[in-house]
Coordinates of C-alpha atoms and ligand atoms in Angstrom, one line a residue:
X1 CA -36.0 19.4 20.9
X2 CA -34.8 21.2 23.8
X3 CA -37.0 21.4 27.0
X4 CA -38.9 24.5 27.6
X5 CA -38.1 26.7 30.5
X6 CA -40.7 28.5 32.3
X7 CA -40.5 32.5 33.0
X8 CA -41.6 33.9 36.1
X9 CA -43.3 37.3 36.4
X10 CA -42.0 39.7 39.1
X11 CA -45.3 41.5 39.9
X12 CA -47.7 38.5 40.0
X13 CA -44.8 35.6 40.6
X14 CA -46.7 33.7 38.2
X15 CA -44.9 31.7 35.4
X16 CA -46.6 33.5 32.2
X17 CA -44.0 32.3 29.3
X18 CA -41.8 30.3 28.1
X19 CA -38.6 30.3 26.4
X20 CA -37.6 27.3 24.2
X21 CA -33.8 27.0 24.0
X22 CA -31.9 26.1 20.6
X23 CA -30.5 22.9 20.3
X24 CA -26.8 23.0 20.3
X25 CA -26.6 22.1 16.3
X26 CA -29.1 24.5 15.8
X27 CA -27.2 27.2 17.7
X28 CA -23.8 26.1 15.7
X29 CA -25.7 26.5 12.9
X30 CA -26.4 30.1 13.8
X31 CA -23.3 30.5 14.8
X32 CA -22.1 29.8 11.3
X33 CA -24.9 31.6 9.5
X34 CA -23.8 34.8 11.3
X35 CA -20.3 34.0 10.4
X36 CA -20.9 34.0 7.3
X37 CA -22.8 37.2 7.3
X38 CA -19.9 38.8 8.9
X39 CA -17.8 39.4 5.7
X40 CA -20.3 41.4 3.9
X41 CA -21.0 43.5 6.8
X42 CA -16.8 44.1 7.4
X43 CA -17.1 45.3 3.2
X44 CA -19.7 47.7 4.1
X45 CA -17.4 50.3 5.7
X46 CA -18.8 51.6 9.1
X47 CA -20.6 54.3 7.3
X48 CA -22.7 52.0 6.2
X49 CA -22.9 49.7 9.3
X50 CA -24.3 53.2 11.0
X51 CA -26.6 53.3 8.6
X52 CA -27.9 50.3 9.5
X53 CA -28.2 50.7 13.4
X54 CA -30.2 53.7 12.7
X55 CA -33.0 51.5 10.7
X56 CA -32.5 49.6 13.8
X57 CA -33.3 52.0 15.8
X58 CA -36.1 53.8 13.8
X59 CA -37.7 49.9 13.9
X60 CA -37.5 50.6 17.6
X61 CA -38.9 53.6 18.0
X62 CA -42.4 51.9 15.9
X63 CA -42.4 49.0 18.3
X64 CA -41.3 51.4 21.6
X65 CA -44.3 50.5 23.3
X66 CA -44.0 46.5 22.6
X67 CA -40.4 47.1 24.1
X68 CA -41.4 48.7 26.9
X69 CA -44.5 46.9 27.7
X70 CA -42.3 43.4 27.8
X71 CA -39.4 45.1 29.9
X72 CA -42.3 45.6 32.4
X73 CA -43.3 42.3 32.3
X74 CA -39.3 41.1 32.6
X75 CA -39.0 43.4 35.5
X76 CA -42.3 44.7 37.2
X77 CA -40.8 48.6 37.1
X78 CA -41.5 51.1 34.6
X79 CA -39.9 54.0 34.6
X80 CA -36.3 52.6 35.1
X81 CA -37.9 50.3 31.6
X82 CA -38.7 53.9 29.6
X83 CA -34.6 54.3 31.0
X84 CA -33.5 51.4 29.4
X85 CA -34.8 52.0 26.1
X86 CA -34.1 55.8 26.1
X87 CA -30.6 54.5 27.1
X88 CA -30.4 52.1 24.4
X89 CA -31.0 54.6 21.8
X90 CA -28.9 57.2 22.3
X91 CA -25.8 54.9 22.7
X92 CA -26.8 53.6 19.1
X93 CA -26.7 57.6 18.0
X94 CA -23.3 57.8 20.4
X95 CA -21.7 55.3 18.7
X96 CA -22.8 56.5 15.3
X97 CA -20.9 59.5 15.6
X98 CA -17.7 57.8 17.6
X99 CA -17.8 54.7 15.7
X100 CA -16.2 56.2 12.4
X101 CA -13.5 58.5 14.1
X102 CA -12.2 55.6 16.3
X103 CA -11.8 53.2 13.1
X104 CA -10.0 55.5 11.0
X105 CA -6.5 53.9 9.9
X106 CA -3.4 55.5 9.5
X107 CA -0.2 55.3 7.6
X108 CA 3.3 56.1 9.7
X109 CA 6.6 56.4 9.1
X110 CA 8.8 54.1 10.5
X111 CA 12.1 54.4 12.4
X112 CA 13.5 52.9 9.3
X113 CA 12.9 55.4 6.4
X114 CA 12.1 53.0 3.5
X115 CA 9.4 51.3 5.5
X116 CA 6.4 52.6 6.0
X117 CA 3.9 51.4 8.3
X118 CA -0.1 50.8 7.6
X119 CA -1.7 49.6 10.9
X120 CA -4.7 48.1 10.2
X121 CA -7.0 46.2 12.0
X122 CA -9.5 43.0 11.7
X123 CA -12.8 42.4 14.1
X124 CA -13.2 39.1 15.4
X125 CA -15.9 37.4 13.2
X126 CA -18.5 36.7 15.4
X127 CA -19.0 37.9 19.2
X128 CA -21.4 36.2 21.8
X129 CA -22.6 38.4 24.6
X130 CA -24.5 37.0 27.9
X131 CA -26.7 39.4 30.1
X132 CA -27.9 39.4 33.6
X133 CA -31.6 40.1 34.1
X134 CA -31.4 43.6 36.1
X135 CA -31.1 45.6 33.0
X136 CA -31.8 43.2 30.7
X137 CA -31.9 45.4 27.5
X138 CA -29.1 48.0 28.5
X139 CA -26.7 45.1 29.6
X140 CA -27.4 43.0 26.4
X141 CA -26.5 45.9 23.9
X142 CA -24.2 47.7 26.1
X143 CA -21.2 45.6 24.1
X144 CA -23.2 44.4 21.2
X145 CA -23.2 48.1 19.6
X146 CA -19.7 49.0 19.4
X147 CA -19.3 45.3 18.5
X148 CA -21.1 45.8 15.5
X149 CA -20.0 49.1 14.4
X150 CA -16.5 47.0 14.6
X151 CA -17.5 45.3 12.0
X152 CA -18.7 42.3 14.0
X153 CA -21.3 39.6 14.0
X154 CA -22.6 39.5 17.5
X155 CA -25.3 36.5 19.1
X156 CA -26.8 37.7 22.2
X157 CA -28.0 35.8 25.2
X158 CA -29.6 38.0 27.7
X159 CA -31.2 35.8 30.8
X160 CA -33.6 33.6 31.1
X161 CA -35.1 35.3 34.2
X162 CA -36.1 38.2 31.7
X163 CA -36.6 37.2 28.1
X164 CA -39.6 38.8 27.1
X165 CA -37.5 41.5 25.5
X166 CA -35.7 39.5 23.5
X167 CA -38.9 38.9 20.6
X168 CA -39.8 42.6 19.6
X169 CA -36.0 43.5 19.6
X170 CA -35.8 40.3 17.2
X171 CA -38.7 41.7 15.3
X172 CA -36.9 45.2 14.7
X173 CA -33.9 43.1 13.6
X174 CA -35.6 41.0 11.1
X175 CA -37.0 44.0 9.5
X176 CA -33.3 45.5 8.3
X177 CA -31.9 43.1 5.9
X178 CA -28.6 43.7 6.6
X179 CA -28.8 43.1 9.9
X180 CA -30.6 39.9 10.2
X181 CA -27.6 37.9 8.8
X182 CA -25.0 39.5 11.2
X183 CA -27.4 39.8 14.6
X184 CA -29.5 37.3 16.8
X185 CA -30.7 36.8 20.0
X186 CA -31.1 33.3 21.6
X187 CA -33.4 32.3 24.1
X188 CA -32.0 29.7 27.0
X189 CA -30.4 29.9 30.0
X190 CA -27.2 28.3 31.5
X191 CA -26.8 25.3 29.5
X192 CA -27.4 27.6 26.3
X193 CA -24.7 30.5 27.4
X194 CA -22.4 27.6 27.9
X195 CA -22.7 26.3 24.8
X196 CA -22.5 30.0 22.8
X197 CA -19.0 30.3 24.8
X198 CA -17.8 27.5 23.1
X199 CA -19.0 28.7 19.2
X200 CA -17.8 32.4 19.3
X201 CA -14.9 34.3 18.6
X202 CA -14.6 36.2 22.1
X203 CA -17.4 36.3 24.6
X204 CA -18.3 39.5 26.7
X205 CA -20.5 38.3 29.7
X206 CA -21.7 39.9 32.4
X207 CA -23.2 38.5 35.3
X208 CA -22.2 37.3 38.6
X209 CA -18.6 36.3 39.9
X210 CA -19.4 32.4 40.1
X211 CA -20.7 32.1 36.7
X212 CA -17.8 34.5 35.8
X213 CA -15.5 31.7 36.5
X214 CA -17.0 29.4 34.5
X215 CA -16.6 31.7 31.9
X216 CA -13.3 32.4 32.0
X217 CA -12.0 29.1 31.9
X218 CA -14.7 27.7 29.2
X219 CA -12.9 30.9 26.8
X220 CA -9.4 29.6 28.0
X221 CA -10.0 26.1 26.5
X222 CA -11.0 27.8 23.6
X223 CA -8.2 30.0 23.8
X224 CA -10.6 33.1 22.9
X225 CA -10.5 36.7 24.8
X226 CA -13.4 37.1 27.6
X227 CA -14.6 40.2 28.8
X228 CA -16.3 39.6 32.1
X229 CA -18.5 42.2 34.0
X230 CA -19.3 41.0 37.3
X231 CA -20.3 41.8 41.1
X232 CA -19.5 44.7 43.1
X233 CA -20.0 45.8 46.6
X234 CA -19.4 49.5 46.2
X235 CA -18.8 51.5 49.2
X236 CA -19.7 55.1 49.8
X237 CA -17.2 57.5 52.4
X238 CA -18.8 60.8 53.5
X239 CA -16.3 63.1 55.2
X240 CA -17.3 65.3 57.8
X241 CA -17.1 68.2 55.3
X242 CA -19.6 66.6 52.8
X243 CA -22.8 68.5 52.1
X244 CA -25.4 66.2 53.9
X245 CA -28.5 67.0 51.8
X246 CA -26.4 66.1 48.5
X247 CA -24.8 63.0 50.5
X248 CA -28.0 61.7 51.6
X249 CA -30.0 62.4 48.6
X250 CA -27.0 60.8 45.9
X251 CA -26.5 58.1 48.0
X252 CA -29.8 57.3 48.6
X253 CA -30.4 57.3 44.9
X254 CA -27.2 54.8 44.6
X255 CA -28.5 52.3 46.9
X256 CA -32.1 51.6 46.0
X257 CA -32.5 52.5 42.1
X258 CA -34.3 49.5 40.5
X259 CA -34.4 48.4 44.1
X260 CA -30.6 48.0 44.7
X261 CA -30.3 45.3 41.6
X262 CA -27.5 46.9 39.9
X263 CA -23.9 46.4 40.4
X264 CA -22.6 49.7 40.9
X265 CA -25.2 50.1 44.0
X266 CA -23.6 51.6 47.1
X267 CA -24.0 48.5 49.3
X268 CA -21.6 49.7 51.8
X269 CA -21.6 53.3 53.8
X270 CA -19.1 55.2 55.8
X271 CA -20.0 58.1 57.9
X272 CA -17.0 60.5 59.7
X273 CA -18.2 59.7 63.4
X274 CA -19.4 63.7 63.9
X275 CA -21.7 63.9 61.4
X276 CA -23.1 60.2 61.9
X277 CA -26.5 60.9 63.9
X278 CA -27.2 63.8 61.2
X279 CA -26.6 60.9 58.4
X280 CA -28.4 58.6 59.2
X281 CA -31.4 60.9 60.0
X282 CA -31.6 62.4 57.0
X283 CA -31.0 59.0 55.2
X284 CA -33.7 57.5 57.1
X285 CA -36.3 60.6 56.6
X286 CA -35.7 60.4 52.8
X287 CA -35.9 56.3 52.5
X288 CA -39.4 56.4 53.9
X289 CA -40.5 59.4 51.8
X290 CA -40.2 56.3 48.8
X291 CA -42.8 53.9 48.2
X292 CA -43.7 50.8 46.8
X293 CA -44.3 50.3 43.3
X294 CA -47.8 48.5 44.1
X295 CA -50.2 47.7 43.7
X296 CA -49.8 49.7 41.0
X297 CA -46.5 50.4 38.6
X298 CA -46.9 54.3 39.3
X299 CA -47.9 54.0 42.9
X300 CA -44.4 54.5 44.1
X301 CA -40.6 54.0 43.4
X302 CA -39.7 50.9 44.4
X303 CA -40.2 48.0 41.9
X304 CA -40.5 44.2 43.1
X305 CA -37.4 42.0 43.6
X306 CA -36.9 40.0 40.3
X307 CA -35.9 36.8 40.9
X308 CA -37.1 34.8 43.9
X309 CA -33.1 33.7 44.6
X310 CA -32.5 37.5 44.8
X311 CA -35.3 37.6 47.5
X312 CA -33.7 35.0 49.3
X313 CA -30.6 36.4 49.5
X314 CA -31.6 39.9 50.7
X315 CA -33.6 38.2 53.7
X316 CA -30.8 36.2 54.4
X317 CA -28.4 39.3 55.0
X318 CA -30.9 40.9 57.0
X319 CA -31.1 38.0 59.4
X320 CA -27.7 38.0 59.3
X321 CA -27.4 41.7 59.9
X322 CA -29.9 41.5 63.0
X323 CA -29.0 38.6 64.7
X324 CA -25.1 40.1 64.9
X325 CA -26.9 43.4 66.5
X326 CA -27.6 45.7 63.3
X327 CA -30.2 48.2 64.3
X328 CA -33.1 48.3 61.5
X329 CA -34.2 51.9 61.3
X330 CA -36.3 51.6 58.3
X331 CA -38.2 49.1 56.2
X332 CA -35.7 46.1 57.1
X333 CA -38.1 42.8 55.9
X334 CA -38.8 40.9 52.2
X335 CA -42.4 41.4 51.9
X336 CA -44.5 39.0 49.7
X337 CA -47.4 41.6 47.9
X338 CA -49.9 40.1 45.0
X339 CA -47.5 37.2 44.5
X340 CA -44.0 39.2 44.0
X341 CA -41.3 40.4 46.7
X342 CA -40.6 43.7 47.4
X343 CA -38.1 45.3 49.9
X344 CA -38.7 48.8 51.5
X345 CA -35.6 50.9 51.9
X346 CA -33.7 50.0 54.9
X347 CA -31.2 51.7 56.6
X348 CA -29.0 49.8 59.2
X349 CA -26.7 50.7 61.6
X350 CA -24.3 49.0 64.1
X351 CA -23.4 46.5 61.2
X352 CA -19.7 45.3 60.8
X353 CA -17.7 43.4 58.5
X354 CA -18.3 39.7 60.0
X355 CA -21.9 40.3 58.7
X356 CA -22.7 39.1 54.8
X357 CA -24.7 42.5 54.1
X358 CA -21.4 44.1 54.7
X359 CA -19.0 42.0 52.8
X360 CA -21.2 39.6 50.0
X361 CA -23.3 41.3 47.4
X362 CA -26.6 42.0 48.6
X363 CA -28.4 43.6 45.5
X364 CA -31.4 45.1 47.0
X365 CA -32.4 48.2 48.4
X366 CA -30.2 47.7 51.7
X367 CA -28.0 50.5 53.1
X368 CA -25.9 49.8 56.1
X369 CA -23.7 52.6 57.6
X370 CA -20.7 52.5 59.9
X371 CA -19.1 55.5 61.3
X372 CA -15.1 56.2 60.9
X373 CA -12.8 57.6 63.3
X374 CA -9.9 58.5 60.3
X375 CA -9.8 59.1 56.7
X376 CA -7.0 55.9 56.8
X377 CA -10.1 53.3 58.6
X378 CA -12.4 54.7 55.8
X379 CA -10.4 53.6 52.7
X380 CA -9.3 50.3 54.5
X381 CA -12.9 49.8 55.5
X382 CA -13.8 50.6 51.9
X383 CA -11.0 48.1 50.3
X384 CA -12.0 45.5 52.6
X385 CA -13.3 43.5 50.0
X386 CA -13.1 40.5 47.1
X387 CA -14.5 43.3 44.9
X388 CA -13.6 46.4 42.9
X389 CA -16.2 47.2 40.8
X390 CA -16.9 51.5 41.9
X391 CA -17.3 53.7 44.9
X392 CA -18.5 57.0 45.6
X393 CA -16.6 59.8 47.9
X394 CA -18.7 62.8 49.7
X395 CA -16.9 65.3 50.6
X396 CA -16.5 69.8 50.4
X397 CA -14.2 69.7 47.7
X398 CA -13.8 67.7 44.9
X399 CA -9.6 67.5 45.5
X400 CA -10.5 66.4 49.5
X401 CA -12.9 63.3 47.5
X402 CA -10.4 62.6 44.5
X403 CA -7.4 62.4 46.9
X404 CA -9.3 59.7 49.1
X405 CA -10.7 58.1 45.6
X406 CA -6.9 57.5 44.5
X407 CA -6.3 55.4 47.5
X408 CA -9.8 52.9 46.6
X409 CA -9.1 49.9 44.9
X410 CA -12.0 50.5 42.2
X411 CA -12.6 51.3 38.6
X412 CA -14.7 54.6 39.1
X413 CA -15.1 56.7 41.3
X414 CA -17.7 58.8 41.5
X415 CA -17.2 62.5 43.1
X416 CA -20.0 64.0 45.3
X417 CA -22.6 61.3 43.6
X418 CA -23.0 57.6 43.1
X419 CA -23.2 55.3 40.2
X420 CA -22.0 58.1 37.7
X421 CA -20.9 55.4 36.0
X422 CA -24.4 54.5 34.8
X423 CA -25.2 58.0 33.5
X424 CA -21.7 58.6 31.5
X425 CA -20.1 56.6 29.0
X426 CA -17.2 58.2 28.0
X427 CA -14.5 57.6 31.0
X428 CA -12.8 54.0 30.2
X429 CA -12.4 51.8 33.2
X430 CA -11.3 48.4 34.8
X431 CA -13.0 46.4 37.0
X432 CA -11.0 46.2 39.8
X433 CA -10.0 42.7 41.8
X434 CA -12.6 40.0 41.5
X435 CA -15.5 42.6 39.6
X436 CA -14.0 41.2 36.0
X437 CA -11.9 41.1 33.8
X438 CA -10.6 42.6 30.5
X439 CA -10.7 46.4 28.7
X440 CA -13.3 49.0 29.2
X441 CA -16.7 48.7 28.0
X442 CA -16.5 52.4 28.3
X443 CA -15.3 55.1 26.8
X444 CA -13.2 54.0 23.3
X445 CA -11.9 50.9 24.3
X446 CA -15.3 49.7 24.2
X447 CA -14.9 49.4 20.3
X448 CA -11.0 48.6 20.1
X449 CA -11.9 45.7 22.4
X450 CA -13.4 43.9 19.5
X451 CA -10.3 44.5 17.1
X452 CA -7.2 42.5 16.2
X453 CA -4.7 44.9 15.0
X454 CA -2.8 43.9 11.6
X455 CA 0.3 45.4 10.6
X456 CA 1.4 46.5 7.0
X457 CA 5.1 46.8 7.0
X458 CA 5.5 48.1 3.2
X459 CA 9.1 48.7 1.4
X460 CA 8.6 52.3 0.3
X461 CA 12.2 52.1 -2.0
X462 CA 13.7 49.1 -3.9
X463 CA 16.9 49.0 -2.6
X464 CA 18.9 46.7 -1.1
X465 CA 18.0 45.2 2.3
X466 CA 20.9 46.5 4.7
X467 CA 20.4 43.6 7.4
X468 CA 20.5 40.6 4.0
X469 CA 23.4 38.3 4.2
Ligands
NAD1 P1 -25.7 34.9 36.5 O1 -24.2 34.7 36.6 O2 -26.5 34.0 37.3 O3 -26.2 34.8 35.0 C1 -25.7 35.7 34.0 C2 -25.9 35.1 32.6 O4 -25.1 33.9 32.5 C3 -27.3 34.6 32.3 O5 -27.7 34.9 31.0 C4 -27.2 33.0 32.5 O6 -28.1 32.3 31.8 C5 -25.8 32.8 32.0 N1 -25.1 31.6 32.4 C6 -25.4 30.8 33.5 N2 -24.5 29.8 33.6 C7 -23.7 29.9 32.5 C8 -22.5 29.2 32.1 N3 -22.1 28.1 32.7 N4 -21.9 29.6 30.9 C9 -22.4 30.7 30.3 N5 -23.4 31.4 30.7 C10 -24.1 31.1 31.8 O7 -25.9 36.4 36.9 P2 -27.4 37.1 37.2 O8 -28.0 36.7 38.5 O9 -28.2 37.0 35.9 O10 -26.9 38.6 37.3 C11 -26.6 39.3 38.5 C12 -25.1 39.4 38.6 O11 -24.6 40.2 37.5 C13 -24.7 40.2 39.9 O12 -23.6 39.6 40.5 C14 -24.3 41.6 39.3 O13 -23.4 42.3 40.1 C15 -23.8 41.2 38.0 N6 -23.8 42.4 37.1 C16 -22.6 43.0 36.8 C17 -22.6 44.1 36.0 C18 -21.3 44.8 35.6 O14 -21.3 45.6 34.7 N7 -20.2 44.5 36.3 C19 -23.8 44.6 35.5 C20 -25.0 43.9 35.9 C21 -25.0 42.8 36.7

């Protein structure tokens, strides 16, 4: 029997469930079961495996309110919950329609004319995904979709900071026949996504760079493909000819959205030196126009830290920050309301790159801004770090932005906004430097990812072989 782990609530900070691990054999056991699964669910056809999601997702929609009511509990935030789930379902319906078009095989002619070529391709049996607990829906379906609609099986770990989710998503699963043989989710932590590493077929994980590591060489023992998602520290560079309400207002957004816990938050800000003062005005007036989330969930923007080792970590860069000279202009503490932590928007200035909150990931609502004398110190400011995950560029035109984006070492850049990424699916992507490793989880690659390609080679004519001795 494995030992019971004890889940803390964000709001109240009181442990109010529990999540029982599987015991290794029980998760090989699943591990075969869904295996085994996986054959019937490849003869389907992807018509068919649409089909399916969309009972999926008509389950959903009966339970929505279960969903959301437990995302609440995982998180403390609401409206960024309703997100999740909204998100959740359309990229089932965005998949449904791409799904079928991107696995369409074709036959080619060859260079040689009595050989004809059928490329075909094979999914990996079974794919294990492992989730972070900022988004903990979005980020443990983001790959487990297009994995399915691959043709397949697919065990899911998501966190055990915020598992709640996890039982009415299982209930919705176990209520599509079809899919209960091919999908799971498993409850554990650590010691469980360990183990799942070592029974799958290809892991997609996403979570931070340390555990990334362990990741990555856990798949290279088994000699399967990883797909890791990790940190980020994205900057933001606002020229002198940005448009400072759209600046200030996109950035702002970037920053403290579900209180700065997402990867692509703009953690890092440069300002052209004459429109600095303005800036950071405007940045400040708008932070303190957003409230806190409490007492009660619709009281204000800002939800409560999640973890307490995220809490820690914030007020550790902002003692950090300040005791190297930053200069808090706004909010600037970790708060302890009703037994959760919460952070106000802060906006810093006079911070530099020997402090963490300009070079570590923060993930909170933390915004520190340095001016820039050139275009050149803004984009080696803004590449001054182990990470690569996105930006953002402010500026008149969108040729003046893209021409400074193409010199970022990043993934995406987003153009006159931040964290477009999170809004748009489509463009494909790497994470850039130490943010992970692998394809896109965007756009098509997202899908081909989870293919093997297989190649007819098929004598079209029975002649002769010219090259046979
Ligand atoms: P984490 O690395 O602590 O945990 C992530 C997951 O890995 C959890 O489910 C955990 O149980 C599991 N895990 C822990 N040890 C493991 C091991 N040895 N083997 C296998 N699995 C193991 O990360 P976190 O604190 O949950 O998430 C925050 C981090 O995730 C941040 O760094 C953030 O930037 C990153 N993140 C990245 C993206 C992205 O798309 N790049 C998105 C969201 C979050």
């Amino acid at each position: 029997m494995s030992k019971s782990i004890e889940v803390r609530n964000p709001r109240t900070g009181e442990s109010d469930y529990v999540i029982i691990p599987p015991s290794q054999y029980f998760l090989a056991q699943e591990c075969n079961r869904l295996r085994r699964g996986q054959s019937l669910w490849l003869q389907l056809g992807v018509e068919k495996r649409v089909e399916a999601l969309q009972q999926w997702k008509q389950e959903i929609l009966t339970l929505r309110d279960k969903l959301v009511s437990a995302l609440v509990d995982d998180t403390g935030r609401l409206s960024i919950s309703n997100l999740e789930v909204d998100s959740f379902l359309s990229s089932i319906d965005r998949w449904s329609q791409l799904g079928p078009k991107i696995l369409q095989e074709t036959l080619k002619d060859t260079s040689i004319p009595f050989i004809q070529l059928q490329q075909t391709t094979v999914p990996y049996q079974l794919v294990g995904v492992i989730s972070p607990w900022n988004f903990p829906l979005l980020l443990s379906t983001i790959d487990a979709i297009p994995a399915l609609l691959a043709g397949c099986a697919v065990i899911i770990k998501p966190s055990e900071i915020a598992p709640r989710f996890i039982k009415p998503l299982m209930t919705a699963v176990n209520n599509v026949s079809i899919l209960k043989d091919i999908l799971t989710f498993v409850e554990g932590d650590g010691v469980t996504g360990a183990f799942l590493v070592e029974n799958v077929d290809l892991i997609c994980f996403t979570g931070s760079l340390g555990t990334g590591k362990k990741v990555a060489q856990a798949a290279a023992t088994s000699f399967i493909p990883a797909f890791l998602e990790l940190g980020g520290k994205d900057p933001a560079i606002v020229l002198p000819s940005a448009n400072l309400d759209l600046a200030t207002s996109g950035i702002l957004w970037g920053s403290v959205v579900n209180t700065g816990q997402s990867c692509l938050s703009i953690e890092r800000i440069y300002v052209a030196e004459s429109i600095f003062e303005q800036f950071v005005k405007q940045l400040v007036q708008k932070s303190q126009s957003l409230q806190l989330a409490y007492p009660d969930l619709e009281s204000g923007e800002i939800g409560p830290i999640i973890p307490s080792r995220q809490a820690v970590i914030i007020q550790e860069h902002l003692q950090d920050a300040v005791e190297k000279g930053a200069v808090v202009h706004c909010g600037g503490e970790v708060e302890k309301l009703g037994g959760g932590w919460w952070c106000r928007p802060t906006v810093l200035t006079e911070v530099n790159h020997t402090m963490k909150v300009m070079t570590e990931e923060t993930f909170g609502p933390i915004m520190p801004i340095m001016p820039f004398s050139s275009v050149e110190s803004a984009i080696s400011l803004a590449n001054d770090t182990i990470y690569g995950l996105s930006a953002a560029v402010f500026a008149e035109t969108q040729a003046e932005a893209i021409e400074i984006g193409r010199h970022i070492d990043a993934g995406a850049i987003s153009i006159n906004d931040a964290g477009l990424t999170a809004m748009m699916h489509e463009g494909e992507k790497n994470a850039f430097k130490l943010s992970g490793l692998g394809d896109s989880r965007m756009g098509p690659s997202s899908l081909t990812r989870f293919l093997r390609k297989k190649a007819f080679l098929v004598k079209t004519k029975s002649i002769h072989d010219p090259w046979w001795f």
